[in-house]
JSON list of C-alpha atoms and ligand atoms in Angstrom, two decimals:
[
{"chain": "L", "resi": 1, "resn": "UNK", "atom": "CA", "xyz": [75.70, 106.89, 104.37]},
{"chain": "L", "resi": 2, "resn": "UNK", "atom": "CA", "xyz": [77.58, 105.26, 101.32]},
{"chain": "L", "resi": 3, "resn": "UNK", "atom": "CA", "xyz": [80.81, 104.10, 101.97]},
{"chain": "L", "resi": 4, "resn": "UNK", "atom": "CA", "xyz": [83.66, 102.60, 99.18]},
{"chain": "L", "resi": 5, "resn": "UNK", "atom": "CA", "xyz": [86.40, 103.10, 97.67]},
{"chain": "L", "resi": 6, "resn": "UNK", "atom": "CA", "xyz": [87.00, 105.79, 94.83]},
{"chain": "L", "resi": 7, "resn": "UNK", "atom": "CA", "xyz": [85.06, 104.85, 91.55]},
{"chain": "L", "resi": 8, "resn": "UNK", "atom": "CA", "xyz": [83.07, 102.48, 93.82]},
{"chain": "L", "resi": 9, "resn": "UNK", "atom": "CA", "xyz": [79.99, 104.20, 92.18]},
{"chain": "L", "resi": 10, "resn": "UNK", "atom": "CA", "xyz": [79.21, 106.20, 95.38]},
{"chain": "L", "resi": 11, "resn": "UNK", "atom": "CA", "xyz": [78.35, 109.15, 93.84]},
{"chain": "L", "resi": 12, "resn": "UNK", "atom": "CA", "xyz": [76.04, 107.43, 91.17]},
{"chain": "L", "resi": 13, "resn": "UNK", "atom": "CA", "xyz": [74.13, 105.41, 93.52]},
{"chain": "L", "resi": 14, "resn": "UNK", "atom": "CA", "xyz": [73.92, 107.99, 95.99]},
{"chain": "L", "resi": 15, "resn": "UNK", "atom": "CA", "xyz": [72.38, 110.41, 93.20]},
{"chain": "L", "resi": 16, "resn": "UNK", "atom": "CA", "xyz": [69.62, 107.56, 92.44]},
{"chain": "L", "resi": 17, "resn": "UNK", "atom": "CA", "xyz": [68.68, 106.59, 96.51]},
{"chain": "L", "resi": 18, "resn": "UNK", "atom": "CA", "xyz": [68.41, 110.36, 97.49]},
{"chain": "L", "resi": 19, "resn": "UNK", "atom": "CA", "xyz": [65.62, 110.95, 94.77]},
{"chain": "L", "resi": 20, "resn": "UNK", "atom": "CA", "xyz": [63.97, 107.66, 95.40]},
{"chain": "L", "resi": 21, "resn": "UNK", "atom": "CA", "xyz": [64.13, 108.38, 99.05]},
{"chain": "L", "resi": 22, "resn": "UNK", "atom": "CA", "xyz": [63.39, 111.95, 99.13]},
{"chain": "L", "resi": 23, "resn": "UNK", "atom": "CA", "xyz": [66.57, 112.60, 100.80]},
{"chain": "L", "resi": 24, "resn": "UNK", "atom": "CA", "xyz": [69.36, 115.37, 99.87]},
{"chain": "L", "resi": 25, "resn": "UNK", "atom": "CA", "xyz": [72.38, 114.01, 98.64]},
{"chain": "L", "resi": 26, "resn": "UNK", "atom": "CA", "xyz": [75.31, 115.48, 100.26]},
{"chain": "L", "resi": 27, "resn": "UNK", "atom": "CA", "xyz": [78.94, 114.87, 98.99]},
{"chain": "L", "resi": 28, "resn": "UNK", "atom": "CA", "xyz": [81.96, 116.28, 100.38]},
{"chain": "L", "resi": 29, "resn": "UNK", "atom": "CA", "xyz": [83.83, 115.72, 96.78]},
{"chain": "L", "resi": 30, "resn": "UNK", "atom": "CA", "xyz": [80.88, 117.62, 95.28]},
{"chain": "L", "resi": 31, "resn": "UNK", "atom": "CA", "xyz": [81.16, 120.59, 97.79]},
{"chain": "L", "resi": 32, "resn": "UNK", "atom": "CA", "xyz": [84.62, 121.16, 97.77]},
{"chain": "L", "resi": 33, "resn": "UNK", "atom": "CA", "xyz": [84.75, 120.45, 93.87]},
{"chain": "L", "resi": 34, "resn": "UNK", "atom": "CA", "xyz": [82.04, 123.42, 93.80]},
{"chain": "L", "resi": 35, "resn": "UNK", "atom": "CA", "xyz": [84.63, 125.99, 96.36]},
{"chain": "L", "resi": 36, "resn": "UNK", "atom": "CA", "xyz": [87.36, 125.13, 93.87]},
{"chain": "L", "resi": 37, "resn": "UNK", "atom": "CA", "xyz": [85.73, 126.08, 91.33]},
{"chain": "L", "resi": 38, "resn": "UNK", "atom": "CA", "xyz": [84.58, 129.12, 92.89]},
{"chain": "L", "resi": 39, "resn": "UNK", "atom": "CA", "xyz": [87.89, 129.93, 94.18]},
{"chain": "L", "resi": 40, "resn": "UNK", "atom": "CA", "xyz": [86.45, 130.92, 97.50]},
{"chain": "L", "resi": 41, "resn": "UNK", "atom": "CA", "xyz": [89.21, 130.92, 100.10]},
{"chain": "L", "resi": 42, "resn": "UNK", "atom": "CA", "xyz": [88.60, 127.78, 101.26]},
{"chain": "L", "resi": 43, "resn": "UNK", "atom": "CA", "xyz": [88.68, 126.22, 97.87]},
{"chain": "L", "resi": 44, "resn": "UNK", "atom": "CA", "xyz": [91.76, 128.01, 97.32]},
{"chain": "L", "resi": 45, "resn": "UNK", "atom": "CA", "xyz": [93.24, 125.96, 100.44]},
{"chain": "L", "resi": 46, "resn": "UNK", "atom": "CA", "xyz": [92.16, 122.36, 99.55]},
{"chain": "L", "resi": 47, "resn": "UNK", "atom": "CA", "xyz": [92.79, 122.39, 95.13]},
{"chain": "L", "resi": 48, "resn": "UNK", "atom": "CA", "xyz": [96.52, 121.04, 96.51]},
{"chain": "L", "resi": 49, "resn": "UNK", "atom": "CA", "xyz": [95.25, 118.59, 98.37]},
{"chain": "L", "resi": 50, "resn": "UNK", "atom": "CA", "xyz": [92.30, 117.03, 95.46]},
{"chain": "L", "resi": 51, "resn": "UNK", "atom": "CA", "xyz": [95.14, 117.33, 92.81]},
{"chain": "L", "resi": 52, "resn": "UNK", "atom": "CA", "xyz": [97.70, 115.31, 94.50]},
{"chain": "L", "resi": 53, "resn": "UNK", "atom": "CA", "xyz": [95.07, 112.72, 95.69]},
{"chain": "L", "resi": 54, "resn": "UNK", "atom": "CA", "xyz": [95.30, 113.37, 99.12]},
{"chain": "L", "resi": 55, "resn": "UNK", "atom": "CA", "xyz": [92.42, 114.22, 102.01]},
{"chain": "L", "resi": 56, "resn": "UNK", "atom": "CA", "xyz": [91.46, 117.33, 102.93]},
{"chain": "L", "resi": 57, "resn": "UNK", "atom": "CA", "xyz": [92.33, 118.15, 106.50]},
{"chain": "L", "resi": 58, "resn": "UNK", "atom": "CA", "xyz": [89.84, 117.49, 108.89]},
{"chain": "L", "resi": 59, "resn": "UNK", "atom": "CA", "xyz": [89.26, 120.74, 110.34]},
{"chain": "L", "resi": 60, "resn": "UNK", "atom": "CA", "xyz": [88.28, 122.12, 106.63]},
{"chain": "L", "resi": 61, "resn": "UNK", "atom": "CA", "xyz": [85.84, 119.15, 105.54]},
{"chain": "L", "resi": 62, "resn": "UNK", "atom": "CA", "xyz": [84.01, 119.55, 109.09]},
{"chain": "L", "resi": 63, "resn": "UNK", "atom": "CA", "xyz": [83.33, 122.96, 108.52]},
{"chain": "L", "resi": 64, "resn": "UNK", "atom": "CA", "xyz": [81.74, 122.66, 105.40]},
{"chain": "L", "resi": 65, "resn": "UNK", "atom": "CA", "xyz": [79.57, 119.47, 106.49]},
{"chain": "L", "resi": 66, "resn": "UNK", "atom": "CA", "xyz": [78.40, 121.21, 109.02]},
{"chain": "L", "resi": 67, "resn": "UNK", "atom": "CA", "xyz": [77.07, 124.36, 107.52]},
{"chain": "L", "resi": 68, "resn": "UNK", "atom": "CA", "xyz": [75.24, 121.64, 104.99]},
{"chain": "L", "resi": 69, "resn": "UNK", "atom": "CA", "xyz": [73.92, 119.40, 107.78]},
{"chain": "L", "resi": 70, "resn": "UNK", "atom": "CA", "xyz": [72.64, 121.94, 109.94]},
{"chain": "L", "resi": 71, "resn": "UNK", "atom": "CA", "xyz": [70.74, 123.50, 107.23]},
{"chain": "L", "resi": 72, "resn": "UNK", "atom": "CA", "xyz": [69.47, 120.04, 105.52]},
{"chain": "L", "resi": 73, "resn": "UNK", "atom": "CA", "xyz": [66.55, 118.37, 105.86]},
{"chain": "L", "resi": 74, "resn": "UNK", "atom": "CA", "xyz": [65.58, 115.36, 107.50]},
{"chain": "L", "resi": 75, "resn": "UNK", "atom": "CA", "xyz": [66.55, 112.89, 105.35]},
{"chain": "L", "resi": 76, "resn": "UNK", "atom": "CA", "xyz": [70.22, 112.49, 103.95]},
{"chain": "L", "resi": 77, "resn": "UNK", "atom": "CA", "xyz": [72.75, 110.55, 102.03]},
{"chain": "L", "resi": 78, "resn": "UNK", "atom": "CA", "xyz": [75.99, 111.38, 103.16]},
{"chain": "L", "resi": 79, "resn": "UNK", "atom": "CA", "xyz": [78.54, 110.33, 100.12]},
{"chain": "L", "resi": 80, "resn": "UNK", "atom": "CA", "xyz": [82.17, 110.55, 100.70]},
{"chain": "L", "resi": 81, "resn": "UNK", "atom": "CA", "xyz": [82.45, 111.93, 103.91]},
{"chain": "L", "resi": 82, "resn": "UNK", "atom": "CA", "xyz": [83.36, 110.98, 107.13]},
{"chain": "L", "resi": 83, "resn": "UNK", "atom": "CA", "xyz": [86.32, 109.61, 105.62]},
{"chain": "L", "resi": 84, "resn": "UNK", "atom": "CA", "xyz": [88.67, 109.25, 108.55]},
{"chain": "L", "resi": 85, "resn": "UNK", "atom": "CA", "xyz": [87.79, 107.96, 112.20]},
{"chain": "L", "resi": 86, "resn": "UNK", "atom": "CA", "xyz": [88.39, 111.53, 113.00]},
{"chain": "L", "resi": 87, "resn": "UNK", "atom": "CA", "xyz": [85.14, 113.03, 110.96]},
{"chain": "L", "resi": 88, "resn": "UNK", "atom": "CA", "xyz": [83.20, 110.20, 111.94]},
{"chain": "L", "resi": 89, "resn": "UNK", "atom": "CA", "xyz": [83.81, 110.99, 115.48]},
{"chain": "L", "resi": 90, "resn": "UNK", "atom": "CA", "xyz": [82.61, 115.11, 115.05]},
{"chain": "L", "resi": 91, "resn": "UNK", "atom": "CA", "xyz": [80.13, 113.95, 112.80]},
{"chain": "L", "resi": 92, "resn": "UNK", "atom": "CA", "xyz": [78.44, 111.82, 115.81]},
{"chain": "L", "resi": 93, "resn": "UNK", "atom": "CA", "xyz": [78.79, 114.41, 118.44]},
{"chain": "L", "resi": 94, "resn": "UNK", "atom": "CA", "xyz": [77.61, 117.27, 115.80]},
{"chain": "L", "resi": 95, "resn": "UNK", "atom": "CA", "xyz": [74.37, 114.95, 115.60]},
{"chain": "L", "resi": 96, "resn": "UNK", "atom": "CA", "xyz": [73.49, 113.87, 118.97]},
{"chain": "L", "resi": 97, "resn": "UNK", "atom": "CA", "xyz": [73.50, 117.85, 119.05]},
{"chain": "L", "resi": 98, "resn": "UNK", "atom": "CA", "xyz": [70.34, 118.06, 116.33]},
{"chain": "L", "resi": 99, "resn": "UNK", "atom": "CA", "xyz": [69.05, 114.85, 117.84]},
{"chain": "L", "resi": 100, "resn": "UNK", "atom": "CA", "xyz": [69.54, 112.46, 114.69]},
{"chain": "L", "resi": 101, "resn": "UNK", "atom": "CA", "xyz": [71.86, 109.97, 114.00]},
{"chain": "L", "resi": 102, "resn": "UNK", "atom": "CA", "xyz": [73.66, 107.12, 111.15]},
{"chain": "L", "resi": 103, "resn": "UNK", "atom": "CA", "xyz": [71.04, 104.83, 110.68]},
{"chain": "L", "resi": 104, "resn": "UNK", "atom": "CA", "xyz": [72.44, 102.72, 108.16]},
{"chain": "L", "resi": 105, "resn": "UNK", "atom": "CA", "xyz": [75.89, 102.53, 106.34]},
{"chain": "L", "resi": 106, "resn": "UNK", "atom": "CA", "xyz": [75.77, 101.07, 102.32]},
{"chain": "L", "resi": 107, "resn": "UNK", "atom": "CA", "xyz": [79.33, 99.52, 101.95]},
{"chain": "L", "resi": 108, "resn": "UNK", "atom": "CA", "xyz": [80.11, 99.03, 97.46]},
{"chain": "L", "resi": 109, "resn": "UNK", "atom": "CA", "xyz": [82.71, 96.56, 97.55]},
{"chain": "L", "resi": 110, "resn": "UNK", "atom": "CA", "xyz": [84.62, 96.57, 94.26]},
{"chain": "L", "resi": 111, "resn": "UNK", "atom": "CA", "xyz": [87.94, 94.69, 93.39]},
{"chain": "L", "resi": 112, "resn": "UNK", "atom": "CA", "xyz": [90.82, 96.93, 93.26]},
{"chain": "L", "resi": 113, "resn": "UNK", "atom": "CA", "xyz": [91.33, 96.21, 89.61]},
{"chain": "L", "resi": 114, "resn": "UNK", "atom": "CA", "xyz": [87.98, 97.17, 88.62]},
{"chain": "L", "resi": 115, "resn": "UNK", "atom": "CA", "xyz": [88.48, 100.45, 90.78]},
{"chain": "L", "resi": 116, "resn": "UNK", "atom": "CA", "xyz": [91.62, 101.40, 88.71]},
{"chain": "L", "resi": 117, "resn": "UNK", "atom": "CA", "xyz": [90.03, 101.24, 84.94]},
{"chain": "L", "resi": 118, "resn": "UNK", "atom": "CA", "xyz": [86.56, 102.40, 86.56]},
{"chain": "L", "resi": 119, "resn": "UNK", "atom": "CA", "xyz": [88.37, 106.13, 87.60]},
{"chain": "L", "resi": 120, "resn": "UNK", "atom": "CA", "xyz": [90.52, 106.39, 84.60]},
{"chain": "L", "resi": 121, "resn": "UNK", "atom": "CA", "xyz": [87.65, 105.85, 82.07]},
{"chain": "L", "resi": 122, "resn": "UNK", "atom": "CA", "xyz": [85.85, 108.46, 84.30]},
{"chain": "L", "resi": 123, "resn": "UNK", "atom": "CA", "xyz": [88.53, 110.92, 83.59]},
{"chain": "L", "resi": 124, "resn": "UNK", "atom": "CA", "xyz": [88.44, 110.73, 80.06]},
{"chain": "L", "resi": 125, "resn": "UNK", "atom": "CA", "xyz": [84.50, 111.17, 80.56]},
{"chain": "L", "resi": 126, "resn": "UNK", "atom": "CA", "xyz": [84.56, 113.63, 83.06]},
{"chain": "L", "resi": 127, "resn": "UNK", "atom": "CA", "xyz": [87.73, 115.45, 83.02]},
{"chain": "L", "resi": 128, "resn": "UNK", "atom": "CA", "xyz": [88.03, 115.29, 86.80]},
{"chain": "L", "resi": 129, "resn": "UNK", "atom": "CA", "xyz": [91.42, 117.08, 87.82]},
{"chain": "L", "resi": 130, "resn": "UNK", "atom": "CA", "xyz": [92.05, 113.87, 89.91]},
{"chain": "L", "resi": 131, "resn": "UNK", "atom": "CA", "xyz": [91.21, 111.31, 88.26]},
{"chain": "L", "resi": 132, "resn": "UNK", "atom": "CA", "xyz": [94.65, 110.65, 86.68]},
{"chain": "L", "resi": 133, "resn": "UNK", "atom": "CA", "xyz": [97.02, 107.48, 86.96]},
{"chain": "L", "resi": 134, "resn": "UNK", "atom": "CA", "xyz": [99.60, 109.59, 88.99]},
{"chain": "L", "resi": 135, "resn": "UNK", "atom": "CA", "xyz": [97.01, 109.93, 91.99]},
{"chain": "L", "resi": 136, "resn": "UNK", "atom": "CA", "xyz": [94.77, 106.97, 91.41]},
{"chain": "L", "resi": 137, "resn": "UNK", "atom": "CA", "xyz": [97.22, 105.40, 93.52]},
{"chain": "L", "resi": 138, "resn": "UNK", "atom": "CA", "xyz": [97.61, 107.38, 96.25]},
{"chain": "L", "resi": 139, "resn": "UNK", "atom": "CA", "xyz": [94.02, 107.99, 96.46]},
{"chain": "L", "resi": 140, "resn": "UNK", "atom": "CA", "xyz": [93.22, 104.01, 97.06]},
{"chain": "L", "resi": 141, "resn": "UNK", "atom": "CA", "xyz": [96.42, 104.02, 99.32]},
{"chain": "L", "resi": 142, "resn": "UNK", "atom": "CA", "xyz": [94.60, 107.13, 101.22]},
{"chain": "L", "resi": 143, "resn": "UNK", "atom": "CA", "xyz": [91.43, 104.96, 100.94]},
{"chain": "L", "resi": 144, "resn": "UNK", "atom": "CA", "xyz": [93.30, 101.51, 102.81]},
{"chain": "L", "resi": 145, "resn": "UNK", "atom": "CA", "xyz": [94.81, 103.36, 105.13]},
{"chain": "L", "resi": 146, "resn": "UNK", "atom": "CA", "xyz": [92.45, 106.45, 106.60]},
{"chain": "L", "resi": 147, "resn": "UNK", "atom": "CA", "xyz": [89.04, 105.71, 105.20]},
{"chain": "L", "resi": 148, "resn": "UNK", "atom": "CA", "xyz": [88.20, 102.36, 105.82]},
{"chain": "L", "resi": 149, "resn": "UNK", "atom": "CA", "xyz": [88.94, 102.18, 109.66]},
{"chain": "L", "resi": 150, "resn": "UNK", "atom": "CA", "xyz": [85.52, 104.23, 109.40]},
{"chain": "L", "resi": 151, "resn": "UNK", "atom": "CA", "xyz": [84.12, 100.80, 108.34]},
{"chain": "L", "resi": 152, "resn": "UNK", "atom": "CA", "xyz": [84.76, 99.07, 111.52]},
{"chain": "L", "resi": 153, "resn": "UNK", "atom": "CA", "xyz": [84.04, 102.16, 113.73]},
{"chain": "L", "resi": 154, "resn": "UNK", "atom": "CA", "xyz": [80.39, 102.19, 112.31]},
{"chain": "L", "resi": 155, "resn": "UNK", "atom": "CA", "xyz": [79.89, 98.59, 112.48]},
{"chain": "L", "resi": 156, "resn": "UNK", "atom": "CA", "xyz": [79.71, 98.36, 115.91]},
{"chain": "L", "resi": 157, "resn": "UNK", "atom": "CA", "xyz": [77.32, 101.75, 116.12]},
{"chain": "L", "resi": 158, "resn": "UNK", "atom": "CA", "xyz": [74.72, 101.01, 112.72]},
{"chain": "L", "resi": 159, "resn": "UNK", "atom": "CA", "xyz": [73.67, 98.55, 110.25]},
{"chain": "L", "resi": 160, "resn": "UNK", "atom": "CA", "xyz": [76.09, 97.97, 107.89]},
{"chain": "L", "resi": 161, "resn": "UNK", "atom": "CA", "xyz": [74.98, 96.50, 104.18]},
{"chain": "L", "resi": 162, "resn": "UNK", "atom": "CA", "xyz": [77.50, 95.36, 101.99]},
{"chain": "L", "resi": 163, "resn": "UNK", "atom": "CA", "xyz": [76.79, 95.27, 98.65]},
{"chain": "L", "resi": 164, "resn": "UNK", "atom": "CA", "xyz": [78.28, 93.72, 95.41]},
{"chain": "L", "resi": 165, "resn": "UNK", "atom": "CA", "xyz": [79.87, 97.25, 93.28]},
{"chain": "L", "resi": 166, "resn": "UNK", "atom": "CA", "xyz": [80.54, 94.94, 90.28]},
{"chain": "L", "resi": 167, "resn": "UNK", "atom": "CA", "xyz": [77.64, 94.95, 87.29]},
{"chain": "L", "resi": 168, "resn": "UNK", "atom": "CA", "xyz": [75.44, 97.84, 85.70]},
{"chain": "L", "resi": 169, "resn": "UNK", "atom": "CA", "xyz": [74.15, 100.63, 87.98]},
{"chain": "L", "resi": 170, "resn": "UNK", "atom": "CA", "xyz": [70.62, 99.13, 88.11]},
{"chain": "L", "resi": 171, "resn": "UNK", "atom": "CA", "xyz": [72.00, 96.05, 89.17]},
{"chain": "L", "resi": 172, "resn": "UNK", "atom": "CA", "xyz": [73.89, 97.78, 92.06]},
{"chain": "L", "resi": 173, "resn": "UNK", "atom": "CA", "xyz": [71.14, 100.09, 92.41]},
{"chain": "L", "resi": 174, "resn": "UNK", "atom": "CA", "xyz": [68.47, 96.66, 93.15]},
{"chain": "L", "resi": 175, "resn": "UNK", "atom": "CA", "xyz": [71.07, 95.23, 95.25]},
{"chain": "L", "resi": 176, "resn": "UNK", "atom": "CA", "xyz": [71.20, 98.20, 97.50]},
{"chain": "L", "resi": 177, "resn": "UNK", "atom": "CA", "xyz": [67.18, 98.10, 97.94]},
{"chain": "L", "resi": 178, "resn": "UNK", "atom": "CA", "xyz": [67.18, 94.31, 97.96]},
{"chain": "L", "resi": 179, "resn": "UNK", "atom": "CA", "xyz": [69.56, 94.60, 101.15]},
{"chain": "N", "resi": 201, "resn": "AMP", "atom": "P1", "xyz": [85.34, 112.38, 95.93]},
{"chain": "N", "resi": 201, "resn": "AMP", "atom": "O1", "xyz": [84.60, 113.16, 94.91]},
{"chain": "N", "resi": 201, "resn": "AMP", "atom": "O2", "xyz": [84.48, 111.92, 97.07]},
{"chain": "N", "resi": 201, "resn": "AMP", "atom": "O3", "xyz": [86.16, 111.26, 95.35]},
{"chain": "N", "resi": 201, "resn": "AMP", "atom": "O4", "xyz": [86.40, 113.40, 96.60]},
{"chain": "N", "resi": 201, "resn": "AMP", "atom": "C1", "xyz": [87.40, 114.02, 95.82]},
{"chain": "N", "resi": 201, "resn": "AMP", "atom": "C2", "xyz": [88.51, 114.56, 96.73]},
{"chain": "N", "resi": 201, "resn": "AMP", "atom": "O5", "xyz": [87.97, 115.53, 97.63]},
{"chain": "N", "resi": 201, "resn": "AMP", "atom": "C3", "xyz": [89.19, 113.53, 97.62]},
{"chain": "N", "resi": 201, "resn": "AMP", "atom": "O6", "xyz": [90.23, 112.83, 96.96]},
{"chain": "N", "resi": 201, "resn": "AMP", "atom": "C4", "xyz": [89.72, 114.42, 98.73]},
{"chain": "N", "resi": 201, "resn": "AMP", "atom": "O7", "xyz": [90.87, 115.15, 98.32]},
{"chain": "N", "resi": 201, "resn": "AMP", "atom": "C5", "xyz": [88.59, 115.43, 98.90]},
{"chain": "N", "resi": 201, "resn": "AMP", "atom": "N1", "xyz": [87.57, 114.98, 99.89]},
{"chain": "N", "resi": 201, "resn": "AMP", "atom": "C6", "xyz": [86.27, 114.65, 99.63]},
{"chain": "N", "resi": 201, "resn": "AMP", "atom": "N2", "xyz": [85.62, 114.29, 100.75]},
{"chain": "N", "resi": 201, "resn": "AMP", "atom": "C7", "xyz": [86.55, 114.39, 101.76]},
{"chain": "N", "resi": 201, "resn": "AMP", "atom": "C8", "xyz": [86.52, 114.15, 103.15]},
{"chain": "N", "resi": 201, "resn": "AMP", "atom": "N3", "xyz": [85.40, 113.72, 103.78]},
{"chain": "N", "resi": 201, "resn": "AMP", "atom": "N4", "xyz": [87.66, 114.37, 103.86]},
{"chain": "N", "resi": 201, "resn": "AMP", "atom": "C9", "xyz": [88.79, 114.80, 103.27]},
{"chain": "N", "resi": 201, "resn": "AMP", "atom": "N5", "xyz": [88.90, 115.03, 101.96]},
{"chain": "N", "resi": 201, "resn": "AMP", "atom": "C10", "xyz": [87.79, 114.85, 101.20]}
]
């Protein structure tokens, strides 16, 4: 599992350690990015929520990371998701059902600063529908307040690595296997 902030680099490192590892990467951003785009029903339902920086309710998210999980292989790299105490909770029980389980959570600490121009140069790369300075802010304020609880529920269940965000992505990238 990688856990962070937004612009963190989650998505980046998790791209690199899935191939290295042979493992799928699977990101909840990604996913319902992909349904929005689609404009499946579902992705109809959450485009509010992404646009105004806000989480996706629970209920939604857990449906779609389970149809993934159940159909993934052994290995994965779970980026973005659980992201509330809630989802980490289902995503337990869902995995004592297949008999697997979080063996390790990365943690990309990066200063809140560094988060702000990080997502804002993204969106002039990327053209990400939320990456803009009107929900930057609420998505860090989503981050401090639902996501990392998650942190402290999982440190008392896995190994948790923290790892310096701040540098290039190989140096992040070395850290991560140095740890
Ligand atoms: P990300 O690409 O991980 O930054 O996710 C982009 C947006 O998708 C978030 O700001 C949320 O609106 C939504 N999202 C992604 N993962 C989750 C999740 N696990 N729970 C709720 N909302 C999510």
């Amino acid at each position: 599992m990688i856990f962070g902030p937004p612009g963190s680099g989650k998505g980046t490192q998790a791209k690199i350690l899935a191939q290295r590892w042979g493992a799928l990467h699977l990101a909840t951003g990604d996913l319902l990015r992909g349904e929005v785009a689609a404009q499946t029903p579902l992705g109809q339902k959450v485009a509010m929520y992404m646009n105004r920086g806000e989480l996706v309710p629970d209920e939604m998210t857990l449906g779609l990371i389970e149809k993934h999980l159940l159909r993934a292989p052994s290995k994965v790299i779970l980026d973005g998701f659980p992201r509330t105490v809630f989802q980490a909770q289902a995503l337990d029980a869902l995995l004592k059902k297949v008999d697997a389980k979080v063996d390790k959570l990365i943690f990309l600490k990066v200063p809140q600063s560094e988060l702000i121009q990080r997502i804002l140069s993204r969106a002039r790369q990327e053209g990400r529908s939320d990456d803009t300075p009107q929900t930057v802010e609420m998505r860090l304020k989503t981050y401090y307040e639902k996501t990392l609880p998650v942190l402290d529920y999982y440190r008392q269940r896995c190994t948790v690595v923290e790892v310096d965000g701040v540098g290039t992505i190989e140096e992040v990238t070395a850290r991560i296997l140095g740890g």
